[in-house]
mmCIF file of C-alpha atoms in Angstrom:
data_model
loop_
_atom_site.group_PDB
_atom_site.id
_atom_site.type_symbol
_atom_site.label_atom_id
_atom_site.label_comp_id
_atom_site.label_asym_id
_atom_site.label_seq_id
_atom_site.Cartn_x
_atom_site.Cartn_y
_atom_site.Cartn_z
ATOM 1 C CA MET A 19 91.151 50.909 -79.254
ATOM 2 C CA GLY A 20 89.044 50.768 -82.410
ATOM 3 C CA THR A 21 86.154 49.297 -80.402
ATOM 4 C CA ILE A 22 86.343 52.037 -77.783
ATOM 5 C CA ALA A 23 86.345 54.737 -80.464
ATOM 6 C CA THR A 24 83.323 53.148 -82.142
ATOM 7 C CA ASP A 25 81.431 52.984 -78.824
ATOM 8 C CA SER A 26 82.155 56.653 -78.052
ATOM 9 C CA GLN A 27 80.963 57.669 -81.507
ATOM 10 C CA SER A 28 77.689 55.763 -81.022
ATOM 11 C CA ILE A 29 77.110 57.342 -77.581
ATOM 12 C CA ARG A 30 77.364 60.915 -78.884
ATOM 13 C CA PRO A 31 74.275 60.694 -81.186
ATOM 14 C CA LYS A 32 72.285 59.186 -78.282
ATOM 15 C CA ARG A 33 73.256 62.063 -75.997
ATOM 16 C CA ARG A 34 72.359 64.518 -78.737
ATOM 17 C CA ARG A 35 68.930 62.892 -79.137
ATOM 18 C CA SER A 36 68.335 63.070 -75.380
ATOM 19 C CA TRP A 37 69.044 66.812 -75.418
ATOM 20 C CA LEU A 38 66.674 67.253 -78.358
ATOM 21 C CA ILE A 39 63.907 65.505 -76.392
ATOM 22 C CA HIS A 40 64.324 68.051 -73.585
ATOM 23 C CA LEU A 41 63.803 70.860 -76.113
ATOM 24 C CA PHE A 42 60.326 69.656 -77.143
ATOM 25 C CA PRO A 43 58.457 71.225 -74.159
ATOM 26 C CA LEU A 44 59.991 74.653 -74.849
ATOM 27 C CA PRO A 45 57.300 75.862 -77.313
ATOM 28 C CA ALA A 46 54.541 74.938 -74.854
ATOM 29 C CA LEU A 47 56.491 76.571 -72.021
ATOM 30 C CA ALA A 48 56.948 79.739 -74.085
ATOM 31 C CA ILE A 49 53.207 79.903 -74.822
ATOM 32 C CA TYR A 50 52.444 79.360 -71.120
ATOM 33 C CA LEU A 51 54.796 82.150 -70.081
ATOM 34 C CA VAL A 52 53.596 84.626 -72.717
ATOM 35 C CA PHE A 53 49.846 84.066 -72.441
ATOM 36 C CA LEU A 54 49.436 83.153 -68.755
ATOM 37 C CA VAL A 55 52.343 84.099 -66.511
ATOM 38 C CA TYR A 56 53.138 87.431 -68.172
ATOM 39 C CA PRO A 57 49.499 88.738 -68.150
ATOM 40 C CA ILE A 58 49.151 87.849 -64.457
ATOM 41 C CA PHE A 59 52.426 89.566 -63.592
ATOM 42 C CA SER A 60 51.643 92.627 -65.731
ATOM 43 C CA ALA A 61 48.153 92.937 -64.199
ATOM 44 C CA PHE A 62 49.704 93.055 -60.732
ATOM 45 C CA VAL A 63 52.177 95.728 -61.873
ATOM 46 C CA TYR A 64 49.451 97.792 -63.580
ATOM 47 C CA SER A 65 47.313 97.676 -60.439
ATOM 48 C CA LEU A 66 50.000 99.610 -58.526
ATOM 49 C CA TYR A 67 49.849 102.673 -60.792
ATOM 50 C CA ASP A 68 47.445 105.484 -61.544
ATOM 51 C CA TRP A 69 46.227 105.565 -65.145
ATOM 52 C CA GLN A 70 44.889 108.324 -67.377
ATOM 53 C CA GLY A 71 43.163 106.262 -70.015
ATOM 54 C CA ILE A 72 45.887 103.961 -71.311
ATOM 55 C CA LYS A 73 48.717 106.231 -70.172
ATOM 56 C CA ARG A 74 50.472 105.103 -67.009
ATOM 57 C CA GLY A 75 50.775 107.716 -64.295
ATOM 58 C CA ALA A 76 52.342 107.799 -60.840
ATOM 59 C CA PHE A 77 52.972 104.837 -58.567
ATOM 60 C CA ILE A 78 50.139 104.675 -55.993
ATOM 61 C CA GLY A 79 50.740 101.311 -54.309
ATOM 62 C CA LEU A 80 47.582 99.528 -53.147
ATOM 63 C CA LYS A 81 45.282 102.528 -53.608
ATOM 64 C CA ASN A 82 43.437 100.852 -56.498
ATOM 65 C CA PHE A 83 42.637 97.879 -54.260
ATOM 66 C CA ALA A 84 41.405 100.214 -51.509
ATOM 67 C CA THR A 85 39.205 102.029 -54.030
ATOM 68 C CA LEU A 86 37.819 98.750 -55.318
ATOM 69 C CA PHE A 87 36.700 97.666 -51.837
ATOM 70 C CA THR A 88 35.769 100.930 -50.133
ATOM 71 C CA VAL A 89 34.685 103.566 -52.683
ATOM 72 C CA GLU A 90 31.202 103.647 -54.210
ATOM 73 C CA PRO A 91 30.068 102.505 -56.711
ATOM 74 C CA PHE A 92 33.063 100.201 -57.202
ATOM 75 C CA ASN A 93 32.629 98.282 -53.952
ATOM 76 C CA GLU A 94 28.886 97.789 -54.475
ATOM 77 C CA MET A 95 29.393 96.530 -58.019
ATOM 78 C CA PHE A 96 32.223 94.245 -56.894
ATOM 79 C CA TRP A 97 30.138 92.513 -54.217
ATOM 80 C CA ASN A 98 27.163 92.368 -56.571
ATOM 81 C CA ALA A 99 29.249 90.631 -59.249
ATOM 82 C CA LEU A 100 30.882 88.319 -56.681
ATOM 83 C CA SER A 101 27.473 87.183 -55.391
ATOM 84 C CA HIS A 102 26.475 86.326 -58.963
ATOM 85 C CA ASN A 103 29.621 84.237 -59.401
ATOM 86 C CA VAL A 104 28.845 82.362 -56.182
ATOM 87 C CA LEU A 105 25.290 81.686 -57.387
ATOM 88 C CA TYR A 106 26.734 80.604 -60.735
ATOM 89 C CA PHE A 107 28.926 78.030 -58.967
ATOM 90 C CA VAL A 108 26.211 76.689 -56.637
ATOM 91 C CA VAL A 109 23.642 76.182 -59.407
ATOM 92 C CA GLU A 110 26.212 74.550 -61.696
ATOM 93 C CA MET A 111 27.298 72.172 -58.940
ATOM 94 C CA VAL A 112 23.707 71.134 -58.227
ATOM 95 C CA VAL A 113 22.173 71.146 -61.710
ATOM 96 C CA GLN A 114 25.022 70.564 -64.162
ATOM 97 C CA ASN A 115 27.113 68.165 -62.095
ATOM 98 C CA GLY A 116 24.087 66.489 -60.511
ATOM 99 C CA ILE A 117 22.520 65.707 -63.881
ATOM 100 C CA GLY A 118 25.933 64.826 -65.304
ATOM 101 C CA PHE A 119 26.535 62.256 -62.562
ATOM 102 C CA MET A 120 23.077 60.718 -63.005
ATOM 103 C CA LEU A 121 23.581 60.387 -66.750
ATOM 104 C CA ALA A 122 27.029 58.890 -66.211
ATOM 105 C CA PHE A 123 25.602 56.402 -63.710
ATOM 106 C CA PHE A 124 22.861 55.280 -66.117
ATOM 107 C CA ILE A 125 25.387 54.812 -68.916
ATOM 108 C CA TYR A 126 27.722 53.002 -66.499
ATOM 109 C CA ARG A 127 24.889 50.545 -65.805
ATOM 110 C CA LYS A 128 25.030 49.756 -69.551
ATOM 111 C CA ILE A 129 21.506 50.809 -70.485
ATOM 112 C CA ARG A 130 20.399 50.354 -74.083
ATOM 113 C CA GLY A 131 21.754 53.034 -76.424
ATOM 114 C CA ALA A 132 24.501 54.127 -74.025
ATOM 115 C CA GLY A 133 26.918 54.894 -76.865
ATOM 116 C CA PHE A 134 24.411 57.137 -78.633
ATOM 117 C CA LEU A 135 23.571 58.928 -75.374
ATOM 118 C CA LYS A 136 27.229 59.745 -74.731
ATOM 119 C CA ILE A 137 27.487 61.392 -78.148
ATOM 120 C CA ALA A 138 24.128 63.171 -77.885
ATOM 121 C CA TYR A 139 24.790 64.690 -74.461
ATOM 122 C CA PHE A 140 28.293 65.816 -75.434
ATOM 123 C CA MET A 141 27.261 67.395 -78.751
ATOM 124 C CA PRO A 142 26.554 70.930 -77.364
ATOM 125 C CA ARG A 143 30.118 71.036 -76.045
ATOM 126 C CA LEU A 144 31.416 70.920 -79.615
ATOM 127 C CA LEU A 145 29.795 74.274 -80.427
ATOM 128 C CA SER A 146 31.318 77.656 -79.717
ATOM 129 C CA VAL A 147 30.139 79.395 -76.539
ATOM 130 C CA ILE A 148 29.376 82.493 -78.608
ATOM 131 C CA VAL A 149 27.182 80.452 -80.961
ATOM 132 C CA ILE A 150 25.395 78.906 -77.982
ATOM 133 C CA GLY A 151 24.820 82.359 -76.502
ATOM 134 C CA PHE A 152 23.283 83.847 -79.630
ATOM 135 C CA LEU A 153 21.182 80.708 -80.217
ATOM 136 C CA TRP A 154 19.655 80.815 -76.743
ATOM 137 C CA LYS A 155 19.208 84.575 -76.956
ATOM 138 C CA LEU A 156 16.916 83.919 -79.910
ATOM 139 C CA ILE A 157 15.103 81.156 -78.005
ATOM 140 C CA PHE A 158 14.498 83.500 -75.039
ATOM 141 C CA ASN A 159 13.306 86.387 -77.229
ATOM 142 C CA PRO A 160 9.958 87.573 -75.791
ATOM 143 C CA ASN A 161 8.404 88.347 -79.198
ATOM 144 C CA TYR A 162 9.331 85.431 -81.454
ATOM 145 C CA GLY A 163 11.403 83.157 -79.240
ATOM 146 C CA ALA A 164 10.725 79.421 -79.241
ATOM 147 C CA LEU A 165 10.365 79.154 -75.449
ATOM 148 C CA ASN A 166 7.485 81.589 -75.085
ATOM 149 C CA SER A 167 5.847 80.163 -78.234
ATOM 150 C CA VAL A 168 5.913 76.652 -76.765
ATOM 151 C CA LEU A 169 4.564 77.858 -73.416
ATOM 152 C CA THR A 170 1.722 79.685 -75.155
ATOM 153 C CA SER A 171 0.872 76.718 -77.377
ATOM 154 C CA VAL A 172 0.512 74.347 -74.393
ATOM 155 C CA GLY A 173 -1.716 76.723 -72.439
ATOM 156 C CA LEU A 174 0.955 78.245 -70.189
ATOM 157 C CA ALA A 175 0.869 81.749 -71.626
ATOM 158 C CA ASP A 176 1.005 83.217 -68.122
ATOM 159 C CA TRP A 177 4.493 81.749 -67.762
ATOM 160 C CA ALA A 178 5.781 83.539 -70.864
ATOM 161 C CA LYS A 179 7.975 86.495 -70.006
ATOM 162 C CA PRO A 180 11.025 88.449 -71.212
ATOM 163 C CA TRP A 181 13.456 86.005 -69.648
ATOM 164 C CA LEU A 182 16.584 88.037 -70.362
ATOM 165 C CA GLY A 183 14.872 91.372 -69.743
ATOM 166 C CA ASP A 184 13.666 90.559 -66.229
ATOM 167 C CA PRO A 185 16.273 91.099 -63.462
ATOM 168 C CA ASP A 186 14.714 88.210 -61.503
ATOM 169 C CA THR A 187 15.204 85.633 -64.278
ATOM 170 C CA ALA A 188 18.042 86.888 -66.504
ATOM 171 C CA LEU A 189 20.976 85.495 -64.519
ATOM 172 C CA MET A 190 19.309 82.154 -63.805
ATOM 173 C CA ALA A 191 18.461 81.772 -67.503
ATOM 174 C CA ILE A 192 22.119 82.263 -68.432
ATOM 175 C CA ILE A 193 23.314 79.852 -65.735
ATOM 176 C CA LEU A 194 20.884 77.135 -66.860
ATOM 177 C CA VAL A 195 22.050 77.561 -70.453
ATOM 178 C CA ASN A 196 25.600 77.104 -69.212
ATOM 179 C CA CYS A 197 24.505 73.944 -67.367
ATOM 180 C CA TRP A 198 22.943 72.586 -70.576
ATOM 181 C CA PHE A 199 26.169 73.384 -72.402
ATOM 182 C CA GLY A 200 28.450 71.715 -69.840
ATOM 183 C CA VAL A 201 26.470 68.690 -68.697
ATOM 184 C CA GLY A 202 28.019 66.456 -71.383
ATOM 185 C CA PHE A 203 31.557 67.214 -70.232
ATOM 186 C CA ALA A 204 30.610 66.549 -66.603
ATOM 187 C CA MET A 205 29.027 63.260 -67.660
ATOM 188 C CA LEU A 206 32.235 62.089 -69.367
ATOM 189 C CA ILE A 207 34.401 62.980 -66.358
ATOM 190 C CA PHE A 208 32.085 61.138 -63.960
ATOM 191 C CA LEU A 209 31.784 58.199 -66.354
ATOM 192 C CA ALA A 210 35.566 57.875 -66.453
ATOM 193 C CA GLY A 211 35.579 57.817 -62.650
ATOM 194 C CA LEU A 212 32.861 55.155 -62.515
ATOM 195 C CA GLN A 213 34.579 52.970 -65.074
ATOM 196 C CA SER A 214 37.837 53.120 -63.083
ATOM 197 C CA ILE A 215 36.199 51.361 -60.113
ATOM 198 C CA PRO A 216 37.370 47.715 -60.005
ATOM 199 C CA GLU A 217 34.450 45.379 -60.612
ATOM 200 C CA GLU A 218 35.601 43.064 -57.811
ATOM 201 C CA LEU A 219 34.970 45.851 -55.260
ATOM 202 C CA ILE A 220 31.393 46.229 -56.493
ATOM 203 C CA GLU A 221 30.874 42.458 -56.346
ATOM 204 C CA ALA A 222 32.313 42.297 -52.835
ATOM 205 C CA ALA A 223 29.944 45.076 -51.720
ATOM 206 C CA ARG A 224 26.988 43.194 -53.211
ATOM 207 C CA LEU A 225 27.990 40.056 -51.322
ATOM 208 C CA ASP A 226 28.039 42.134 -48.125
ATOM 209 C CA GLY A 227 24.467 43.223 -48.816
ATOM 210 C CA ALA A 228 25.003 46.697 -50.281
ATOM 211 C CA ARG A 229 22.155 47.640 -52.615
ATOM 212 C CA GLY A 230 20.605 50.745 -54.194
ATOM 213 C CA LEU A 231 21.325 54.014 -52.420
ATOM 214 C CA THR A 232 23.586 52.266 -49.880
ATOM 215 C CA MET A 233 25.811 51.044 -52.704
ATOM 216 C CA LEU A 234 25.802 54.492 -54.304
ATOM 217 C CA TRP A 235 26.448 56.488 -51.112
ATOM 218 C CA ARG A 236 28.907 54.230 -49.283
ATOM 219 C CA ILE A 237 30.776 52.529 -52.126
ATOM 220 C CA ILE A 238 30.502 54.283 -55.479
ATOM 221 C CA LEU A 239 30.678 57.946 -54.424
ATOM 222 C CA PRO A 240 33.798 57.539 -52.210
ATOM 223 C CA LEU A 241 35.530 55.659 -55.036
ATOM 224 C CA CYS A 242 34.567 58.454 -57.471
ATOM 225 C CA MET A 243 36.104 61.227 -55.355
ATOM 226 C CA PRO A 244 38.997 61.858 -57.818
ATOM 227 C CA SER A 245 36.544 62.676 -60.629
ATOM 228 C CA ILE A 246 34.308 64.626 -58.237
ATOM 229 C CA THR A 247 37.355 66.661 -57.149
ATOM 230 C CA ILE A 248 38.241 67.399 -60.765
ATOM 231 C CA MET A 249 34.715 68.536 -61.641
ATOM 232 C CA THR A 250 34.328 70.608 -58.464
ATOM 233 C CA VAL A 251 37.520 72.547 -59.111
ATOM 234 C CA PHE A 252 36.785 72.862 -62.822
ATOM 235 C CA THR A 253 33.251 74.108 -62.102
ATOM 236 C CA PHE A 254 34.523 76.660 -59.600
ATOM 237 C CA ILE A 255 37.106 78.020 -62.025
ATOM 238 C CA GLN A 256 34.592 78.127 -64.864
ATOM 239 C CA ALA A 257 31.947 79.825 -62.709
ATOM 240 C CA PHE A 258 34.303 82.527 -61.443
ATOM 241 C CA GLU A 259 35.668 83.182 -64.921
ATOM 242 C CA ALA A 260 32.223 83.289 -66.551
ATOM 243 C CA PHE A 261 32.373 85.804 -69.362
ATOM 244 C CA GLU A 262 31.774 84.519 -72.904
ATOM 245 C CA LEU A 263 28.212 83.300 -72.441
ATOM 246 C CA VAL A 264 27.160 86.352 -70.415
ATOM 247 C CA TYR A 265 28.755 88.664 -72.985
ATOM 248 C CA ALA A 266 27.108 86.846 -75.908
ATOM 249 C CA MET A 267 23.647 86.945 -74.329
ATOM 250 C CA GLN A 268 23.682 90.281 -72.450
ATOM 251 C CA GLY A 269 26.731 92.275 -73.536
ATOM 252 C CA SER A 270 29.251 93.907 -71.217
ATOM 253 C CA MET A 271 26.821 96.012 -69.165
ATOM 254 C CA GLY A 272 25.428 93.157 -67.068
ATOM 255 C CA GLU A 273 21.918 94.031 -68.172
ATOM 256 C CA PRO A 274 19.278 94.438 -66.957
ATOM 257 C CA PHE A 275 20.393 96.724 -64.106
ATOM 258 C CA TYR A 276 23.629 94.780 -63.502
ATOM 259 C CA SER A 277 21.616 91.657 -62.620
ATOM 260 C CA THR A 278 23.858 89.500 -64.834
ATOM 261 C CA ASP A 279 27.160 91.098 -63.850
ATOM 262 C CA THR A 280 30.036 88.749 -63.048
ATOM 263 C CA LEU A 281 33.560 89.574 -61.947
ATOM 264 C CA ALA A 282 34.960 88.863 -65.424
ATOM 265 C CA VAL A 283 32.319 91.027 -67.122
ATOM 266 C CA TYR A 284 32.873 93.805 -64.583
ATOM 267 C CA PHE A 285 36.625 93.585 -65.191
ATOM 268 C CA TYR A 286 36.130 93.864 -68.949
ATOM 269 C CA ARG A 287 33.836 96.860 -68.586
ATOM 270 C CA MET A 288 36.076 98.605 -66.095
ATOM 271 C CA ALA A 289 39.394 97.951 -67.879
ATOM 272 C CA PHE A 290 38.245 98.494 -71.464
ATOM 273 C CA GLY A 291 34.891 100.271 -71.404
ATOM 274 C CA GLY A 292 34.856 102.661 -68.464
ATOM 275 C CA SER A 293 34.397 101.996 -64.757
ATOM 276 C CA GLY A 294 30.657 102.464 -64.926
ATOM 277 C CA GLY A 295 30.161 101.037 -68.376
ATOM 278 C CA ALA A 296 30.883 104.255 -70.266
ATOM 279 C CA GLY A 297 33.446 107.008 -70.376
ATOM 280 C CA GLU A 298 37.151 106.643 -69.779
ATOM 281 C CA THR A 299 38.693 103.331 -68.924
ATOM 282 C CA ALA A 300 39.943 102.501 -65.422
ATOM 283 C CA LEU A 301 42.875 100.259 -66.262
ATOM 284 C CA GLY A 302 44.368 100.406 -62.768
ATOM 285 C CA LEU A 303 41.119 99.394 -61.088
ATOM 286 C CA GLY A 304 40.536 96.739 -63.713
ATOM 287 C CA SER A 305 43.989 95.291 -63.104
ATOM 288 C CA ALA A 306 43.335 95.299 -59.348
ATOM 289 C CA LEU A 307 40.103 93.407 -59.946
ATOM 290 C CA ALA A 308 41.943 90.908 -62.157
ATOM 291 C CA VAL A 309 44.487 90.284 -59.401
ATOM 292 C CA VAL A 310 41.711 89.799 -56.814
ATOM 293 C CA LEU A 311 39.926 87.376 -59.155
ATOM 294 C CA PHE A 312 43.144 85.423 -59.679
ATOM 295 C CA ILE A 313 43.748 85.202 -55.920
ATOM 296 C CA ILE A 314 40.183 83.975 -55.305
ATOM 297 C CA VAL A 315 40.328 81.320 -58.002
ATOM 298 C CA ALA A 316 43.858 80.102 -57.194
ATOM 299 C CA SER A 317 43.459 79.993 -53.403
ATOM 300 C CA VAL A 318 40.000 78.411 -53.284
ATOM 301 C CA SER A 319 40.950 75.853 -55.960
ATOM 302 C CA ALA A 320 44.123 74.873 -54.087
ATOM 303 C CA ILE A 321 42.282 74.544 -50.764
ATOM 304 C CA SER A 322 39.481 72.538 -52.393
ATOM 305 C CA VAL A 323 41.926 70.117 -53.989
ATOM 306 C CA TYR A 324 43.755 69.665 -50.680
ATOM 307 C CA LEU A 325 40.587 69.012 -48.662
ATOM 308 C CA MET A 326 38.945 66.744 -51.217
ATOM 309 C CA ARG A 327 42.104 64.725 -51.865
ATOM 310 C CA LYS A 328 42.088 63.786 -48.159
ATOM 311 C CA ARG A 329 38.683 62.155 -48.677
ATOM 312 C CA GLU A 330 39.691 60.159 -51.725
ATOM 313 C CA VAL A 331 39.689 56.391 -51.350
ATOM 314 C CA GLN A 332 42.640 54.489 -52.776
ATOM 315 C CA HIS A 333 41.723 51.344 -54.727
#
């Protein structure tokens, strides 16, 4: 009997410890609920009401969504901002992820100084996006900026222009800065995917005669699909939530002439600074836009993961 009592006493502390382990995720869960789930739910609720400034008015159902898509100038500005987000995503996929994969492949081939290159390419990622924005805003300055000074000094003065003041170049300048900022992160993700490929598969492909682009296209890329899937989804989410860099370099007005507007910037301006950039806020319309943005990002990301996972090669 004494043995049984001793065993039961030793089991109780173990059970207590197991319950304590289950309590550890609660702080993270609370943060997730407060800062992610609750804002999404509240935005959907706010979008169903009329607002006078920050005072909630009558329930109007989906009228804010109808206004967003059918009433000028809201519909024009929405499609304008959406097209900029799409361009943001396409350029990042081609430039940022393309360069990131090439750098990862060179480092994977164990070129000299690979360790230093990994650190050097990732260094911009350690800086704040706001700092990056203000730094490049100074570089693009048409009067004393480094870019125009370099172009003038090498005999390309005709190329010098107000990069952020020209509607034809402002958005592309911001996107390329974002690519420079994110290429190091893309490189590390792709490098992790390359290093996860078993060496025996590469050797077997070489024995079968695979070389150069054939090796890259038929062997390496299919085996890197998990990392490509991760970067594609991450790039899409980042492109459609682009705000900090645009705000740091051009403010909340999408200047010049809304040529740098994105959905996130338009949401900020409409919900907190007036539907047209000035005047009273349009919290209901802003909430409707936030819900639409969430639906776009969540649905396209889920579909992309599903389709790309089907193409992944198990090894």
